[in-house]
């Protein structure tokens, strides 16, 4: 190894230290990472002060993470990395439902729910009835698919952001299972557009760039079924003011849907007369078959 390094020669020297990696993929990832990281540093002529600020930022991103707040996921999201990874492997345009990013509010430990039940927890809001169906590429029902769903309340807050109010109880999130026709359905409260958490280091980045932290109104889904590829996706309200400027780039045209408004006096999809206005959303999800 040369000890007489220059700003140009150091890259190859560092890359060679990964040649002993037993895992070829590890070797490739770190060798290419060093290449691009060093090229970036040379291109912008990163100063010592800027490097220190970057290290400080990453340290604070880590310290901001908790079991219910994933600042590293958010950093990846606002830089477009999360969606880029997804687009590389799921470019879309086919017959299966497009995927998109997971977002920072998926948490383990969601309750299971029966079809038709109310998953809103103790949260008040405009009633929303969701009717979903899960099918394979040939349109046949996927029976017994597990469907995670989670979303914000009518003020744009997820349950994990109001743990004091909810006493730590999960709300507006559940795991459902499709019936013999591939259907799943539930009642909840209508979500709302919301800002990604901007009181941490990611918020500093957004403000420095004069960027909006807002995400359009949406429902999240994560589907699993035997013999099919898992699908992480979401449905976005078509007439939302932020539908074309999502802070985390997660909207895809195929995932934009109508949140249909109904007046008081109309009946809910299950036939129940409603004495207040409500919304309905419907969607069929098409899963890709797992390749053997
Ligand atoms: Fe979300």
Tab-separated table of C-alpha atoms and ligand atoms in Angstrom:
chain	number	residue	atom	x	y	z
A	1	UNK	CA	0.000	0.000	0.000
A	2	UNK	CA	1.286	3.407	-0.932
A	3	UNK	CA	1.747	5.833	1.949
A	4	UNK	CA	2.408	8.737	-0.390
A	5	UNK	CA	-1.223	9.413	-1.174
A	6	UNK	CA	-2.770	12.151	-3.258
A	7	UNK	CA	-6.352	13.312	-3.642
A	8	UNK	CA	-6.459	11.275	-6.828
A	9	UNK	CA	-4.629	8.110	-5.782
A	10	UNK	CA	-6.329	7.457	-2.449
A	11	UNK	CA	-9.476	6.055	-4.058
A	12	UNK	CA	-7.827	3.006	-5.607
A	13	UNK	CA	-5.823	2.395	-2.457
A	14	UNK	CA	-8.978	2.318	-0.336
A	15	UNK	CA	-10.836	0.187	-2.878
A	16	UNK	CA	-8.082	-2.449	-2.785
A	17	UNK	CA	-8.618	-2.916	0.940
A	18	UNK	CA	-11.970	-4.516	0.106
A	19	UNK	CA	-10.501	-7.116	-2.237
A	20	UNK	CA	-10.258	-9.633	0.605
A	21	UNK	CA	-14.012	-9.621	1.186
A	22	UNK	CA	-15.333	-13.167	0.910
A	23	UNK	CA	-18.761	-11.975	-0.227
A	24	UNK	CA	-18.519	-10.711	-3.817
A	25	UNK	CA	-21.518	-8.440	-3.378
A	26	UNK	CA	-19.980	-6.832	-0.295
A	27	UNK	CA	-16.805	-6.255	-2.292
A	28	UNK	CA	-18.748	-4.692	-5.158
A	29	UNK	CA	-20.905	-2.466	-2.959
A	30	UNK	CA	-18.027	-1.015	-0.949
A	31	UNK	CA	-15.685	-0.651	-3.918
A	32	UNK	CA	-18.293	1.292	-5.866
A	33	UNK	CA	-19.377	3.261	-2.807
A	34	UNK	CA	-15.803	4.438	-2.267
A	35	UNK	CA	-15.561	5.341	-5.957
A	36	UNK	CA	-18.656	7.548	-5.952
A	37	UNK	CA	-18.123	8.979	-2.473
A	38	UNK	CA	-14.590	10.046	-3.349
A	39	UNK	CA	-15.645	11.434	-6.721
A	40	UNK	CA	-18.383	13.467	-5.039
A	41	UNK	CA	-15.896	14.792	-2.488
A	42	UNK	CA	-13.407	15.817	-5.177
A	43	UNK	CA	-16.136	17.316	-7.381
A	44	UNK	CA	-17.552	19.634	-4.727
A	45	UNK	CA	-14.144	20.105	-3.027
A	46	UNK	CA	-15.742	19.296	0.332
A	47	UNK	CA	-14.245	21.421	3.096
A	48	UNK	CA	-13.285	20.170	6.536
A	49	UNK	CA	-16.058	22.247	8.075
A	50	UNK	CA	-18.635	20.786	5.695
A	51	UNK	CA	-17.397	17.261	6.423
A	52	UNK	CA	-17.736	17.914	10.162
A	53	UNK	CA	-21.282	19.211	9.673
A	54	UNK	CA	-22.154	16.121	7.631
A	55	UNK	CA	-20.840	13.824	10.373
A	56	UNK	CA	-22.750	15.829	12.971
A	57	UNK	CA	-25.921	15.576	10.879
A	58	UNK	CA	-25.612	11.801	10.534
A	59	UNK	CA	-24.954	11.468	14.255
A	60	UNK	CA	-28.100	13.449	15.013
A	61	UNK	CA	-30.125	11.439	12.477
A	62	UNK	CA	-29.113	8.319	14.407
A	63	UNK	CA	-29.899	9.846	17.787
A	64	UNK	CA	-33.334	10.961	16.537
A	65	UNK	CA	-34.327	7.375	15.733
A	66	UNK	CA	-36.589	5.609	18.212
A	67	UNK	CA	-38.743	2.473	17.897
A	68	UNK	CA	-41.477	4.732	16.471
A	69	UNK	CA	-39.412	7.336	14.597
A	70	UNK	CA	-37.128	6.292	11.763
A	71	UNK	CA	-35.093	9.356	10.864
A	72	UNK	CA	-32.701	7.338	8.660
A	73	UNK	CA	-35.663	6.061	6.637
A	74	UNK	CA	-36.894	9.638	6.363
A	75	UNK	CA	-33.452	10.823	5.227
A	76	UNK	CA	-33.480	8.144	2.545
A	77	UNK	CA	-37.024	9.195	1.595
A	78	UNK	CA	-36.392	12.938	1.211
A	79	UNK	CA	-33.272	12.256	-0.861
A	80	UNK	CA	-35.301	10.077	-3.241
A	81	UNK	CA	-33.193	7.014	-2.416
A	82	UNK	CA	-36.066	4.894	-1.116
A	83	UNK	CA	-38.111	5.404	-4.264
A	84	UNK	CA	-35.068	4.964	-6.513
A	85	UNK	CA	-34.372	1.524	-5.025
A	86	UNK	CA	-37.999	0.590	-5.585
A	87	UNK	CA	-38.114	1.934	-9.157
A	88	UNK	CA	-34.995	-0.024	-10.157
A	89	UNK	CA	-36.565	-3.325	-9.139
A	90	UNK	CA	-40.236	-2.469	-9.770
A	91	UNK	CA	-40.287	-0.104	-12.742
A	92	UNK	CA	-44.039	-0.567	-13.101
A	93	UNK	CA	-46.131	-0.263	-16.195
A	94	UNK	CA	-47.136	-3.933	-16.097
A	95	UNK	CA	-50.286	-5.641	-14.979
A	96	UNK	CA	-49.336	-5.903	-11.313
A	97	UNK	CA	-49.994	-3.087	-8.858
A	98	UNK	CA	-47.139	-0.610	-8.611
A	99	UNK	CA	-45.164	-0.485	-5.405
A	100	UNK	CA	-43.817	2.517	-3.579
A	101	UNK	CA	-41.922	3.391	-0.439
A	102	UNK	CA	-42.714	2.044	3.020
A	103	UNK	CA	-42.447	5.411	4.744
A	104	UNK	CA	-41.334	6.026	8.318
A	105	UNK	CA	-44.593	5.169	10.114
A	106	UNK	CA	-44.829	1.422	9.655
A	107	UNK	CA	-44.270	-0.168	13.049
A	108	UNK	CA	-44.255	-3.735	14.276
A	109	UNK	CA	-46.998	-4.954	16.569
A	110	UNK	CA	-50.135	-3.923	14.712
A	111	UNK	CA	-53.372	-5.582	15.847
A	112	UNK	CA	-55.176	-8.116	13.709
A	113	UNK	CA	-58.689	-7.148	12.644
A	114	UNK	CA	-61.724	-8.932	11.257
A	115	UNK	CA	-63.064	-7.820	7.899
A	116	UNK	CA	-65.725	-5.181	8.363
A	117	UNK	CA	-64.380	-4.006	11.694
A	118	UNK	CA	-63.516	-0.462	12.681
A	119	UNK	CA	-59.718	-0.054	12.868
A	120	UNK	CA	-59.735	3.624	13.859
A	121	UNK	CA	-59.179	2.921	17.545
A	122	UNK	CA	-60.256	5.817	19.726
A	123	UNK	CA	-59.624	8.374	16.997
A	124	UNK	CA	-62.493	10.613	15.869
A	125	UNK	CA	-62.915	11.723	12.282
A	126	UNK	CA	-64.878	11.431	9.063
A	127	UNK	CA	-65.802	7.754	8.560
A	128	UNK	CA	-64.039	6.072	5.650
A	129	UNK	CA	-65.009	2.647	4.330
A	130	UNK	CA	-62.313	0.787	2.411
A	131	UNK	CA	-63.107	-2.145	0.142
A	132	UNK	CA	-60.167	-4.022	-1.301
A	133	UNK	CA	-59.606	-7.128	-3.351
A	134	UNK	CA	-56.377	-9.038	-3.943
A	135	UNK	CA	-55.868	-11.001	-7.149
A	136	UNK	CA	-53.065	-12.661	-9.063
A	137	UNK	CA	-51.892	-11.573	-12.524
A	138	UNK	CA	-54.621	-13.713	-14.119
A	139	UNK	CA	-57.343	-12.046	-12.047
A	140	UNK	CA	-58.044	-14.999	-9.783
A	141	UNK	CA	-58.673	-14.219	-6.141
A	142	UNK	CA	-55.807	-14.513	-3.692
A	143	UNK	CA	-57.382	-16.153	-0.666
A	144	UNK	CA	-55.786	-15.726	2.752
A	145	UNK	CA	-53.529	-12.838	1.755
A	146	UNK	CA	-52.340	-10.825	4.744
A	147	UNK	CA	-52.851	-7.103	4.313
A	148	UNK	CA	-51.214	-4.552	6.583
A	149	UNK	CA	-52.771	-1.123	6.395
A	150	UNK	CA	-51.892	2.083	8.216
A	151	UNK	CA	-52.645	5.765	7.789
A	152	UNK	CA	-52.935	9.124	9.509
A	153	UNK	CA	-55.958	10.669	11.172
A	154	UNK	CA	-57.948	13.618	9.834
A	155	UNK	CA	-55.308	16.015	11.085
A	156	UNK	CA	-52.428	14.168	9.467
A	157	UNK	CA	-51.048	12.427	12.568
A	158	UNK	CA	-50.216	8.733	12.919
A	159	UNK	CA	-50.920	6.891	16.146
A	160	UNK	CA	-47.219	6.758	16.996
A	161	UNK	CA	-47.182	10.567	16.955
A	162	UNK	CA	-49.904	10.838	19.580
A	163	UNK	CA	-49.000	8.098	22.018
A	164	UNK	CA	-49.882	10.227	25.038
A	165	UNK	CA	-53.394	10.803	23.746
A	166	UNK	CA	-53.861	7.151	22.782
A	167	UNK	CA	-52.022	5.791	25.844
A	168	UNK	CA	-49.739	3.846	23.518
A	169	UNK	CA	-52.602	1.944	21.896
A	170	UNK	CA	-52.295	1.347	18.144
A	171	UNK	CA	-54.930	3.048	16.003
A	172	UNK	CA	-55.579	3.394	12.284
A	173	UNK	CA	-53.409	0.367	11.601
A	174	UNK	CA	-54.319	-3.301	11.354
A	175	UNK	CA	-53.558	-6.639	9.775
A	176	UNK	CA	-56.457	-8.096	7.787
A	177	UNK	CA	-56.836	-11.338	5.838
A	178	UNK	CA	-58.590	-11.743	2.502
A	179	UNK	CA	-61.685	-13.952	2.342
A	180	UNK	CA	-62.611	-16.694	-0.136
A	181	UNK	CA	-63.081	-14.091	-2.893
A	182	UNK	CA	-59.826	-12.299	-2.137
A	183	UNK	CA	-61.679	-9.440	-0.498
A	184	UNK	CA	-60.838	-7.418	2.588
A	185	UNK	CA	-62.719	-4.443	3.986
A	186	UNK	CA	-62.750	-2.213	7.005
A	187	UNK	CA	-64.030	1.025	8.461
A	188	UNK	CA	-61.698	3.752	9.672
A	189	UNK	CA	-61.402	7.543	9.678
A	190	UNK	CA	-60.348	9.577	6.641
A	191	UNK	CA	-56.663	10.522	6.617
A	192	UNK	CA	-55.291	13.937	5.708
A	193	UNK	CA	-52.213	15.395	4.065
A	194	UNK	CA	-49.407	15.883	6.550
A	195	UNK	CA	-45.845	17.070	6.884
A	196	UNK	CA	-43.123	14.487	7.331
A	197	UNK	CA	-41.546	14.988	10.774
A	198	UNK	CA	-39.551	18.175	10.295
A	199	UNK	CA	-38.421	18.904	13.840
A	200	UNK	CA	-35.219	16.885	13.383
A	201	UNK	CA	-32.183	16.870	11.086
A	202	UNK	CA	-34.264	16.007	8.003
A	203	UNK	CA	-36.365	19.094	8.652
A	204	UNK	CA	-33.164	21.165	8.623
A	205	UNK	CA	-32.394	19.839	5.143
A	206	UNK	CA	-35.905	20.630	3.888
A	207	UNK	CA	-35.802	24.166	5.269
A	208	UNK	CA	-32.306	24.784	3.880
A	209	UNK	CA	-33.677	23.886	0.444
A	210	UNK	CA	-36.949	25.788	0.887
A	211	UNK	CA	-38.737	22.474	0.322
A	212	UNK	CA	-42.244	21.617	1.451
A	213	UNK	CA	-42.448	18.784	4.003
A	214	UNK	CA	-45.974	17.850	2.881
A	215	UNK	CA	-47.249	14.481	1.735
A	216	UNK	CA	-50.632	14.121	0.022
A	217	UNK	CA	-53.459	12.214	1.715
A	218	UNK	CA	-52.903	8.467	1.420
A	219	UNK	CA	-53.465	4.984	2.793
A	220	UNK	CA	-50.538	2.559	3.168
A	221	UNK	CA	-50.664	-1.162	2.367
A	222	UNK	CA	-48.220	-4.053	2.692
A	223	UNK	CA	-49.499	-7.311	1.222
A	224	UNK	CA	-48.139	-10.823	1.735
A	225	UNK	CA	-49.484	-14.024	0.202
A	226	UNK	CA	-48.110	-17.517	-0.283
A	227	UNK	CA	-46.640	-17.904	-3.775
A	228	UNK	CA	-46.685	-14.158	-4.530
A	229	UNK	CA	-44.165	-11.358	-4.233
A	230	UNK	CA	-44.816	-9.054	-1.252
A	231	UNK	CA	-46.176	-5.660	-2.255
A	232	UNK	CA	-45.564	-2.386	-0.420
A	233	UNK	CA	-47.791	0.292	-1.842
A	234	UNK	CA	-50.159	3.129	-1.044
A	235	UNK	CA	-53.248	4.827	-2.485
A	236	UNK	CA	-53.212	8.598	-2.877
A	237	UNK	CA	-56.188	10.956	-2.989
A	238	UNK	CA	-56.452	12.324	-6.517
A	239	UNK	CA	-57.730	15.809	-5.663
A	240	UNK	CA	-55.198	16.412	-2.895
A	241	UNK	CA	-53.308	19.729	-3.188
A	242	UNK	CA	-49.962	17.964	-2.709
A	243	UNK	CA	-50.474	15.052	-5.089
A	244	UNK	CA	-47.862	16.363	-7.535
A	245	UNK	CA	-45.316	17.531	-4.964
A	246	UNK	CA	-44.917	14.753	-2.447
A	247	UNK	CA	-41.943	15.507	-0.172
A	248	UNK	CA	-40.739	11.912	-0.460
A	249	UNK	CA	-41.530	11.290	-4.167
A	250	UNK	CA	-43.790	8.314	-3.388
A	251	UNK	CA	-46.773	9.102	-5.640
A	252	UNK	CA	-47.219	7.057	-8.805
A	253	UNK	CA	-50.001	7.880	-11.220
A	254	UNK	CA	-51.397	4.353	-11.081
A	255	UNK	CA	-51.822	4.671	-7.303
A	256	UNK	CA	-53.933	7.827	-7.453
A	257	UNK	CA	-57.574	7.045	-6.598
A	258	UNK	CA	-60.870	8.730	-5.819
A	259	UNK	CA	-61.783	9.193	-2.186
A	260	UNK	CA	-65.515	9.342	-2.874
A	261	UNK	CA	-67.488	11.751	-0.696
A	262	UNK	CA	-70.969	10.704	0.473
A	263	UNK	CA	-73.602	12.826	2.204
A	264	UNK	CA	-75.337	12.060	5.477
A	265	UNK	CA	-78.391	9.946	4.813
A	266	UNK	CA	-76.690	7.659	2.320
A	267	UNK	CA	-75.906	4.085	3.246
A	268	UNK	CA	-72.438	2.763	3.957
A	269	UNK	CA	-71.143	-0.068	1.710
A	270	UNK	CA	-72.341	-2.587	4.309
A	271	UNK	CA	-75.872	-1.116	4.084
A	272	UNK	CA	-75.736	0.789	7.354
A	273	UNK	CA	-77.616	4.129	7.117
A	274	UNK	CA	-75.182	6.935	7.927
A	275	UNK	CA	-76.243	10.047	9.831
A	276	UNK	CA	-73.011	11.858	8.947
A	277	UNK	CA	-71.044	12.353	5.747
A	278	UNK	CA	-68.468	9.708	4.928
A	279	UNK	CA	-65.977	8.571	2.300
A	280	UNK	CA	-65.433	5.351	0.389
A	281	UNK	CA	-62.357	4.029	-1.383
A	282	UNK	CA	-62.123	0.884	-3.486
A	283	UNK	CA	-59.151	-0.823	-5.053
A	284	UNK	CA	-58.077	-4.147	-6.494
A	285	UNK	CA	-54.446	-5.062	-5.842
A	286	UNK	CA	-52.710	-7.323	-8.350
A	287	UNK	CA	-49.792	-9.323	-6.941
A	288	UNK	CA	-46.898	-10.721	-8.978
A	289	UNK	CA	-46.313	-14.447	-8.784
A	290	UNK	CA	-43.119	-15.416	-7.006
A	291	UNK	CA	-40.621	-16.880	-9.435
A	292	UNK	CA	-39.537	-20.369	-8.494
B	1	LIG	FE1	-47.874	7.962	5.238
